[in-house]
Structures are given as C-alpha cells and as structure tokens.
Short mmCIF file of C-alpha atoms and ligand atoms in Angstrom, two decimals:
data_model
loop_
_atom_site.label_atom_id
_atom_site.label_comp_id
_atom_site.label_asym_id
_atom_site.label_seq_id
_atom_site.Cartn_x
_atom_site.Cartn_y
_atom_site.Cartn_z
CA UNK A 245 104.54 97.67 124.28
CA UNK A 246 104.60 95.32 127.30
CA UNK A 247 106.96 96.52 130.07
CA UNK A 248 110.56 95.20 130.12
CA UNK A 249 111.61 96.77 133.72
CA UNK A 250 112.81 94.82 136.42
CA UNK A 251 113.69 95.70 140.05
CA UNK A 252 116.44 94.34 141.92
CA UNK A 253 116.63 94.35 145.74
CA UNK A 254 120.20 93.91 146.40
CA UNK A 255 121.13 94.56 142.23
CA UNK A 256 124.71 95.55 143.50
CA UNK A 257 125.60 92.51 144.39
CA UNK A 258 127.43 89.49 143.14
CA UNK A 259 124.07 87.84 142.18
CA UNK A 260 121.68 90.82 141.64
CA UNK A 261 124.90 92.53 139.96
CA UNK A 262 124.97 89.19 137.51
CA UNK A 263 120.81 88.67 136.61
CA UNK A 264 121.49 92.91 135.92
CA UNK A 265 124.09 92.20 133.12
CA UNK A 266 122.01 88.94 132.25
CA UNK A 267 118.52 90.94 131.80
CA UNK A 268 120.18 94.10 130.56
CA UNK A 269 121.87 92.19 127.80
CA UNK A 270 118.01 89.98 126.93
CA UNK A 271 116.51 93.80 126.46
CA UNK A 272 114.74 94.31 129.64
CA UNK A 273 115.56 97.47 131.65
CA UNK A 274 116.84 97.03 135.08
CA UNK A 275 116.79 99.31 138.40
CA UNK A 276 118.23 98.64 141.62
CA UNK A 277 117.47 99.29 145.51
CA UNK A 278 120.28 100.07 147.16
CA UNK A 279 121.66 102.00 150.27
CA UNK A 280 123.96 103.81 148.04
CA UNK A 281 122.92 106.57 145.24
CA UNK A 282 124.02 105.76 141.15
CA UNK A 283 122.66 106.00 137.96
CA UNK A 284 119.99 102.91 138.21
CA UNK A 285 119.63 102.71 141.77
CA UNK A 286 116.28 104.16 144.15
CA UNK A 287 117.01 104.03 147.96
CA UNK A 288 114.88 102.07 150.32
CA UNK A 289 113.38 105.15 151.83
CA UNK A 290 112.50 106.45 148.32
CA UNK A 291 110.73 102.79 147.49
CA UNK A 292 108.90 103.34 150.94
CA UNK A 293 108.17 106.68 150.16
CA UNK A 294 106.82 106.28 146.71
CA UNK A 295 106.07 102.96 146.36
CA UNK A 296 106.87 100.52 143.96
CA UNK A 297 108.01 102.29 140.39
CA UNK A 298 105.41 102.48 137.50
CA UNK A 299 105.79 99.69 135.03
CA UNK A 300 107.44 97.04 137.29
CA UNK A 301 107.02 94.04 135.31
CA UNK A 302 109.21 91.79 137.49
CA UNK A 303 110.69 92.35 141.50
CA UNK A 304 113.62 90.26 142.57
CA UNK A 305 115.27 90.35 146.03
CA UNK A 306 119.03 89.45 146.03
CA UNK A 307 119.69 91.71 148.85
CA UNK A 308 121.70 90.42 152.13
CA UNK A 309 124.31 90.80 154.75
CA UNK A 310 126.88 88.79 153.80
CA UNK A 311 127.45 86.83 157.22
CA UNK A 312 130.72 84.98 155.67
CA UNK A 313 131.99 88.42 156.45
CA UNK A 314 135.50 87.27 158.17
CA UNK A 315 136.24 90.85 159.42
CA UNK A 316 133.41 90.73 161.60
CA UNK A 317 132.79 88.69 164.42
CA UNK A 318 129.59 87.09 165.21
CA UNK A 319 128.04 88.76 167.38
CA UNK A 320 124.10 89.35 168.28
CA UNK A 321 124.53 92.84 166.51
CA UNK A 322 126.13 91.18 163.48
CA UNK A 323 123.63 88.73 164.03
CA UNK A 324 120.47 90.85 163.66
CA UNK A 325 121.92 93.06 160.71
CA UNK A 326 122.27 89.55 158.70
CA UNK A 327 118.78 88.94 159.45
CA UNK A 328 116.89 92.48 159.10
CA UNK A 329 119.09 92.85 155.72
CA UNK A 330 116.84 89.94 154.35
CA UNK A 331 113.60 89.97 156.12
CA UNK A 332 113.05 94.07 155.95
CA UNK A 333 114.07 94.27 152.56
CA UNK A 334 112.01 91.41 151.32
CA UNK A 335 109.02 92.83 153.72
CA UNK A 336 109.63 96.35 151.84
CA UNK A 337 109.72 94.87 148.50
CA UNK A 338 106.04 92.66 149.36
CA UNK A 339 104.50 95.72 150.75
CA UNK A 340 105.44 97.86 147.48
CA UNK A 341 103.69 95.23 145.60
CA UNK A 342 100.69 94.76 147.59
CA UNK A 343 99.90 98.28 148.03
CA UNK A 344 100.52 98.93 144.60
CA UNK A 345 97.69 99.75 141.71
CA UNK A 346 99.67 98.79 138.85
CA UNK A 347 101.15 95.45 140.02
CA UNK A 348 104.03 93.24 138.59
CA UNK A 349 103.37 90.13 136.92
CA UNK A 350 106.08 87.88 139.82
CA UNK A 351 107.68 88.39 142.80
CA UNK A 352 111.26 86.44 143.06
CA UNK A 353 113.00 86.03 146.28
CA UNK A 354 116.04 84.32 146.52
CA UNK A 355 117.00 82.64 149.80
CA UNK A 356 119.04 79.31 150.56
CA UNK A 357 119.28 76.09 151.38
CA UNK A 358 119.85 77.02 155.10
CA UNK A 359 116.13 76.40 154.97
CA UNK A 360 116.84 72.39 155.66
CA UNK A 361 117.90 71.18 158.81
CA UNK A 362 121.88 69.79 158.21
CA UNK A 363 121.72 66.11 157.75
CA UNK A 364 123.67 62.98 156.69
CA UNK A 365 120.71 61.18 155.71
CA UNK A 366 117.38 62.99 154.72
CA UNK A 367 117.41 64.23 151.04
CA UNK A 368 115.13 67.62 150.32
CA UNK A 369 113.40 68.39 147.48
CA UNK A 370 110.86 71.86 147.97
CA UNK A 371 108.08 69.89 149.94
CA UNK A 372 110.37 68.53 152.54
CA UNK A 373 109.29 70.43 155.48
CA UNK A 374 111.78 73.57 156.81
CA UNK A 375 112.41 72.94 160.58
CA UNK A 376 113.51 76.53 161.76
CA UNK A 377 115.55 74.68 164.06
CA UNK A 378 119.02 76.19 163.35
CA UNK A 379 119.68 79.72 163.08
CA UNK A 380 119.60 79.76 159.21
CA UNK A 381 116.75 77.61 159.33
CA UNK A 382 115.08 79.86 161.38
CA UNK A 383 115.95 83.31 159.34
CA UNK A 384 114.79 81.52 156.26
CA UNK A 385 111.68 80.42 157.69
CA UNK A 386 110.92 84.26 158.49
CA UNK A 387 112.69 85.48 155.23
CA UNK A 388 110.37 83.74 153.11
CA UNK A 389 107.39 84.76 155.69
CA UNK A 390 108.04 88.64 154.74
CA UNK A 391 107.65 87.84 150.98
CA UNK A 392 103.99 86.84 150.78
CA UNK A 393 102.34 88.81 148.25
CA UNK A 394 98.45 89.07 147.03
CA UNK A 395 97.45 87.04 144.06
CA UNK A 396 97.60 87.48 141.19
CA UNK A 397 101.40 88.41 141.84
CA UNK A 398 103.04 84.89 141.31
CA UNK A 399 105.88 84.56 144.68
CA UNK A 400 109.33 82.33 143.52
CA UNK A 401 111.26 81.63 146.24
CA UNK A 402 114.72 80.22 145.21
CA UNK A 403 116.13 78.41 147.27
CA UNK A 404 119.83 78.59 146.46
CA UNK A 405 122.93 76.49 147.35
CA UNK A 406 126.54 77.25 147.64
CA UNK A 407 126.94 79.82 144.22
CA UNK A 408 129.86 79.19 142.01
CA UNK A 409 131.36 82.65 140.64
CA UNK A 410 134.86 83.94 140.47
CA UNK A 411 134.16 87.08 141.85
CA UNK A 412 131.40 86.95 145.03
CA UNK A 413 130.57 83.76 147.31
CA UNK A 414 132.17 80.73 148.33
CA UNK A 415 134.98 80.99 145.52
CA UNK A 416 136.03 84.57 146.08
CA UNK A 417 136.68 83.67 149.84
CA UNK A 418 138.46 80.49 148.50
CA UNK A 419 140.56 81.07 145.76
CA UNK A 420 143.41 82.16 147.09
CA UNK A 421 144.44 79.81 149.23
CA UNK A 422 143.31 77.37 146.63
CA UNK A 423 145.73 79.38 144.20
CA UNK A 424 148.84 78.73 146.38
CA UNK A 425 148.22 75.36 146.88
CA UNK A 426 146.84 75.71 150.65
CA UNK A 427 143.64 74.30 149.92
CA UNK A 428 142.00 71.30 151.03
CA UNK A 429 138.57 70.09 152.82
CA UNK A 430 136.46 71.15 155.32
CA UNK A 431 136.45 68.90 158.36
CA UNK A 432 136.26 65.64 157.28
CA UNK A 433 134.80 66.75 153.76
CA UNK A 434 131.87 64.46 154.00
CA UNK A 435 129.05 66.83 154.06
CA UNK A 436 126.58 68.03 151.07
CA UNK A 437 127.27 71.06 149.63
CA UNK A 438 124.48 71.71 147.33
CA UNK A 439 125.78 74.15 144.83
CA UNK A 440 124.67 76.03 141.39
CA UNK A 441 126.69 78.29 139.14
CA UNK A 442 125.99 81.54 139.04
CA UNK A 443 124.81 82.12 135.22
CA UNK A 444 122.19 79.04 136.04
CA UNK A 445 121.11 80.59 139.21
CA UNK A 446 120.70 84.22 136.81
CA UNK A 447 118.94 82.07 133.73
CA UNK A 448 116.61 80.54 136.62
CA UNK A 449 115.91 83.48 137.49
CA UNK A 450 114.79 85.00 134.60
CA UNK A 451 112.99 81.48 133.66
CA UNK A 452 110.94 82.38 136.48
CA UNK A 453 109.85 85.61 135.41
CA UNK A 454 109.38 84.46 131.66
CA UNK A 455 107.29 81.46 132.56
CA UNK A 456 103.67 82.25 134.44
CA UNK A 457 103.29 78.58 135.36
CA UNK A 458 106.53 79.21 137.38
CA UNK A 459 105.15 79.41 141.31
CA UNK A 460 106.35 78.83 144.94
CA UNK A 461 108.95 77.43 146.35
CA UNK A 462 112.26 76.25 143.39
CA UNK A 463 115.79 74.38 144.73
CA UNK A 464 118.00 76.49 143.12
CA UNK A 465 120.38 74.09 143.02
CA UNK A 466 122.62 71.55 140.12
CA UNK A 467 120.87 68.24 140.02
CA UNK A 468 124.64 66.81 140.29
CA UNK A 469 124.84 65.76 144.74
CA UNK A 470 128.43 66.37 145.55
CA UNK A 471 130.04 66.63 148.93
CA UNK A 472 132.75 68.94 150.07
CA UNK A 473 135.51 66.82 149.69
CA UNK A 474 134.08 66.22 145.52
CA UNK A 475 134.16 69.94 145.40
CA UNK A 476 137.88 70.36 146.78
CA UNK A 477 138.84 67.99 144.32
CA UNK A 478 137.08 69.31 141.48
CA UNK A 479 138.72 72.54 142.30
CA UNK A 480 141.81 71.95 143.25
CA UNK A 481 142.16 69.81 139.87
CA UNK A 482 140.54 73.04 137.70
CA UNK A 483 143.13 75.17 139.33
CA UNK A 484 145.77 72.22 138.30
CA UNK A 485 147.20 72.90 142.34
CA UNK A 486 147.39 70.15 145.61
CA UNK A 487 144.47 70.72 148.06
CA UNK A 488 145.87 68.38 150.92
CA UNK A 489 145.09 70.68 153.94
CA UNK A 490 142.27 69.82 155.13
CA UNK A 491 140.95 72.29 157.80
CA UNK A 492 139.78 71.40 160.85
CA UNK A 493 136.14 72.18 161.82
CA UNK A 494 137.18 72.67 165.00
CA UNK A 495 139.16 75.58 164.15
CA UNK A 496 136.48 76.95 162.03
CA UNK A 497 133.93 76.99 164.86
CA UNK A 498 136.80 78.50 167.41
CA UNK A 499 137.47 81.11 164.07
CA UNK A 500 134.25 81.88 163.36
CA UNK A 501 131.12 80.70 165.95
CA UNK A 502 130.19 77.48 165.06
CA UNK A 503 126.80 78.71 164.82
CA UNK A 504 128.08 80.64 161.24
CA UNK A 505 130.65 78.24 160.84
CA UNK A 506 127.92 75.38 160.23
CA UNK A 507 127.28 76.61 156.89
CA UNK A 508 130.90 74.90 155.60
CA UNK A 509 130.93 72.00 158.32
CA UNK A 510 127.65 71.00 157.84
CA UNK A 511 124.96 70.35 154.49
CA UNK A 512 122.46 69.13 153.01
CA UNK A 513 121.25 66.38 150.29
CA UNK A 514 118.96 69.09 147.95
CA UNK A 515 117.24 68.29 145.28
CA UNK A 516 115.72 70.65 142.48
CA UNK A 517 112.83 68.04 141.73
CA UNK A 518 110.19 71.12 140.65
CA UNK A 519 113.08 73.08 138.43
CA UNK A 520 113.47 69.74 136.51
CA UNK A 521 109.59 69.05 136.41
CA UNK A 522 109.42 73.21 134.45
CA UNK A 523 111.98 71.64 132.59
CA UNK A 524 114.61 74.00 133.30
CA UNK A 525 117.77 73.01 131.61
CA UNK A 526 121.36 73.67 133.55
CA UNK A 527 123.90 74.93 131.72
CA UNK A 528 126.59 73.50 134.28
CA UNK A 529 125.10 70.27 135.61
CA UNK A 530 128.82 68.98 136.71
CA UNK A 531 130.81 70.61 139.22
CA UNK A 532 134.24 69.76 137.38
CA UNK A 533 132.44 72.27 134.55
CA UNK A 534 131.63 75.30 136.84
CA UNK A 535 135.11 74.76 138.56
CA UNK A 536 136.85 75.41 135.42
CA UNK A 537 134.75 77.78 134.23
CA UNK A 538 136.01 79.79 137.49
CA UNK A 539 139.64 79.07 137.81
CA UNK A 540 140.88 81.85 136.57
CA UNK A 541 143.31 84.36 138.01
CA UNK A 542 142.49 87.71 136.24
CA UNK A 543 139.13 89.11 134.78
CA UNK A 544 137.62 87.90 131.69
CA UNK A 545 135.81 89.96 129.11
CA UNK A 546 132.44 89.17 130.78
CA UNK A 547 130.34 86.73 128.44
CA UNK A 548 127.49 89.29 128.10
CA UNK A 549 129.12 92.50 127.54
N1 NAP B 237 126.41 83.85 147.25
C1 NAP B 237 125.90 82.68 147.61
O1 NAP B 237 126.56 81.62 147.51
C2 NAP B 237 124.48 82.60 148.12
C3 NAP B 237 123.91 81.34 148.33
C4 NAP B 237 122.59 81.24 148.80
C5 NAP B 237 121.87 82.40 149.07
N2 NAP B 237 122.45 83.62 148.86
C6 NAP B 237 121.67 84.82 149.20
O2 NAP B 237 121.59 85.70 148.09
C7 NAP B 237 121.62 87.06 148.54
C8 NAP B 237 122.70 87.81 147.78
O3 NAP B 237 123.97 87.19 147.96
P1 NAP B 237 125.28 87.76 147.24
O4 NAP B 237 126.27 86.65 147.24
O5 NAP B 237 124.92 88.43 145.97
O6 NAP B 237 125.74 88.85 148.31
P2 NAP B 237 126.53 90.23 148.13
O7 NAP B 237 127.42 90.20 146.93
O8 NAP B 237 127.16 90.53 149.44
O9 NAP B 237 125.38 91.28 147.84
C9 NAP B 237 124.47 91.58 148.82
C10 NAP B 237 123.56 92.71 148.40
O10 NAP B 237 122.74 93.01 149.52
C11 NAP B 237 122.76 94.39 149.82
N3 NAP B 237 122.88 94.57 151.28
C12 NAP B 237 123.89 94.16 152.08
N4 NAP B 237 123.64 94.50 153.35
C13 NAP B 237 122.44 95.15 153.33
C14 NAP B 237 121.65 95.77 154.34
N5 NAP B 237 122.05 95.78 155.62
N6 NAP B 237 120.46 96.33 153.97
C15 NAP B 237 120.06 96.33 152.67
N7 NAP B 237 120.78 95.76 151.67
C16 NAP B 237 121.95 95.19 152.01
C17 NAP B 237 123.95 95.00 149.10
O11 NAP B 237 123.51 96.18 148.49
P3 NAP B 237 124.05 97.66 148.82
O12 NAP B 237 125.29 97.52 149.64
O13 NAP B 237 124.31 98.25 147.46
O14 NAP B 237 122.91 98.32 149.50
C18 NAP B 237 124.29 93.99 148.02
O15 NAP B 237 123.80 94.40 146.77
C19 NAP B 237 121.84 87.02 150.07
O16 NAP B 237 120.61 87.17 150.72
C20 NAP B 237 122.37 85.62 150.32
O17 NAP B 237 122.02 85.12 151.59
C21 NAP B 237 123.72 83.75 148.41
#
C-alpha cells in the first residue's frame, strides 16, 4: 500500500496543529518536527542526523517565530530568531529531501503575503514580482530561497494571508478586546488585509499534496478583497459588540516598531488567480462566514474529532 505519512515542520502549531487533525482524520499518518519531545514528534537534530524518515509521502513546513509576539520587543535578536525559525527549518526540511534515496512525492512550504511590497494600488496575483524591499519582503524572498528542492519533488509555496482561527493568529490576539466591546480599526482601516480561514488554508494544503499538477508558487488567500475596516465590521457584527475604537497607527508603531507593526497598518490587494485556475473550491469565500464561524467564547467539540 502507498504511503499515507506526512511530516510537519512546525505540526505544533496553530496551522501545522490544524492540517494534523485535518490529515489524521482523512487516514494519513502524521509526524511532527519540533524542539520539544512527544509521542509524534522527531527533533531537528534527529531529522539532521538521520535524515528524512522512510516513507515520507508528503513534507510541509508550518514552522515560525511568531513575531506578533507582544511580550517581546523587537529587537535585532528577536529579529533574527523570526527569521532563522523559517529559513533554517525550511533549509533543513529541503536538504532532508534532496539528500534523501526514497523521496516524497511534494514539498509544501507555507509563507505569506509579506512577500508583496504594501500598496494602495497594485493588485498581486503569484507572478507579480516579490520586491524584498521591506523586511517581510525580504525574509520571504530568502524563506522561499531555502525551500528549493530537486525534481521530481513538486515545491508549493503558499503564500498565506491574515488566518482566521479562534485559537492562534490574528483572532486569538484580537478577541478580547473585540469581546468587551474595545474593538475597532487599525489606523484609518483602509488597507488590504488579505485573509483565509484556517480549515481552507488546511484543505489547500492537503489539495496540494493530493493533486500532482499542483506546483510553485499558490495565494493562499479568499478570493473575497476586504480591507481592515470590512473585517472590523464583519467581526465586530459576528461577535454582536461596538468596534468604534479605532487605534491609532501611530501608537502601534511607538508599541511595537513600526517595522513589525506594518503588518496591521499596512496590506496588500492578493489575489489567488492559480488556486482558482486548480479549481480549488473555498469553503469560506466571505469574511462575514469565517467571522462567525470564530466568534465564539469557549471551545467547541472540534469538527474533526
Ligand atoms: N497565523 C497566520 O495568520 C499566518 C499567516 C501567514 C503566514 N503564517 C506563517 O505560518 C507559520 C505558522 O504560523 P502559526 O500561526 O501556526 O504559528 P504558531 O502557532 O506560533 O506555530 C509556530 C510553529 O513554529 C515552531 N517554532 C516556533 N519558533 C521556532 C524556532 N525558533 N525554531 C523552530 N521552530 C519554531 C513551533 O514549534 P515548536 O515550538 O513545537 O518547536 C510551532 O509549531 C509561520 O511561519 C507564519 O509566519 C502564519
């Protein structure tokens, strides 16, 4: 029988911890790199040690410093631990596979929208050109650098935007000020804010590995353009509460280097012309559907267990 494992750089996390449940609950069987030891989880010393593990029909990277990390400030330490989290790991992960006699079928990595220079006017789909101009431009230009792998390995790089989850990302930093009614928008709320909910992001995902036409370079991103001030709406009206306090990005950049803080004051029109053209269909295409399907106070029963 054809293998059904799958590795997951990063598989502790809010979106490796998701496409685990996802392609535990389709039948495939799922191990993790991570820095700390548990049942289905190899270190990154043991994966440069040994290589990659027999049978490895799939390799995804999820794994990252989260830099919206408010407890720490940003600093050029900070700094290069967001970027060596993504570029080392995916360079491990590559090297695994290209040294590797018994090699998987795709390589995914996901990255983000960073990749496009911040703009009011240009619209990207995944063969507008990446500037590197920016400091997440520039990671992302390097991030996706360290994933090149040998053919016949198919690379997907997804490119996500904002990721809409109750429990990791933009809304878990979010909700509660949303909650109590202290929410509101982001400067003057007319930037992009490319977005995608989290179980289309994980069903993209696995599309990718499923489907061997699948190659290069995939928005990962709702086909619905919304700005920030649509989103605050949208969310503020899921979580029936006022969002009337707007906050200034002048604070944020004093708060939080408006180097980081760019990622909420500024955005980008991004379009996922080559997921449409696979003919991937999105399971929340509106925003006023993902916000509702997150605006919830307690736990769920998750959908797949
Ligand atoms: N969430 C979003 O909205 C979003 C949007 C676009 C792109 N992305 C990208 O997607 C990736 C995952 O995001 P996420 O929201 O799932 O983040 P997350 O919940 O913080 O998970 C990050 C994962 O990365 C691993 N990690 C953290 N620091 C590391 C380090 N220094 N070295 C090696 N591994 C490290 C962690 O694993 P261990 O601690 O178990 O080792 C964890 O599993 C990131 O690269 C992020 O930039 C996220």
């Amino acid at each position: 029988m054809a293998s059904r494992k799958v590795l997951i750089g990063g598989g502790t996390g809010f979106i490796g911890g998701h496409l685990g449940d996802l392609l535990t609950s389709k039948g495939y069987n799922v191990l993790n790199v991570a820095r700390m030891p548990a049942t289905n989880n190899i270190s990154w010393t043991k994966l440069e040690r040994e290589g990659l593990p027999k049978r490895s029909l799939a390799v995804v990277n999820c794994a990252g410093q989260q830099f919206m990390d408010f407890t720490k400030s940003w600093t050029p330490g900070f700094k290069q631990n967001v970027q060596n989290s993504r570029v080392y790991t995916t360079k491990a992960l590559a090297k695994a596979i290209n040294t590797s006699n018994d090699k998987p079928k795709v390589f995914v990595v996901v990255t983000g929208v960073g990749a496009y220079e911040p703009s009011e006017n240009a619209t990207y789909d995944e063969l507008s050109p990446t500037t590197g101009r920016d400091f997440f431009s520039r990671l992302t230009v390097e991030w996706e650098k360290a994933a090149h792998v040998d053919p016949p390995v198919r690379l997907v790089i997804i490119r996500s935007g904002a990721v809409i989850g109750r429990w990791g990302g933009m809304i878990k930093n979010m909700f509660l000020p949303f909650y109590l009614g202290l929410g509101g928008r982001i400067g003057s709320g007319k930037q992009y804010l490319p977005w995608i909910h989290i179980d289309d992001l994980t069903r993209l995902i696995q599309f990718s590995i499923e489907n061997d036409a699948v190659t290069g370079v995939l928005n990962g991103v709702a086909p619905q353009v919304i700005t920030n001030d649509d989103f605050t709406r949208s969310f503020a009206r899921a979580l029936k509460r006022p969002a009337f306090l707007p906050v200034p990005e002048t604070m944020l950049n004093m708060l939080l280097h408006s180097e980081r803080a760019m990622i909420m004051t500024k955005g980008q029109h991004v379009v996922p012309k080559r997921v449409l053209e696979y003919g991937f269909k999105y399971k929340y295409a509106d925003i006023d559907d993902a916000c509702k399907e997150v605006a919830h106070l307690l736990p769920k029963k998750h959908p797949l267990k």
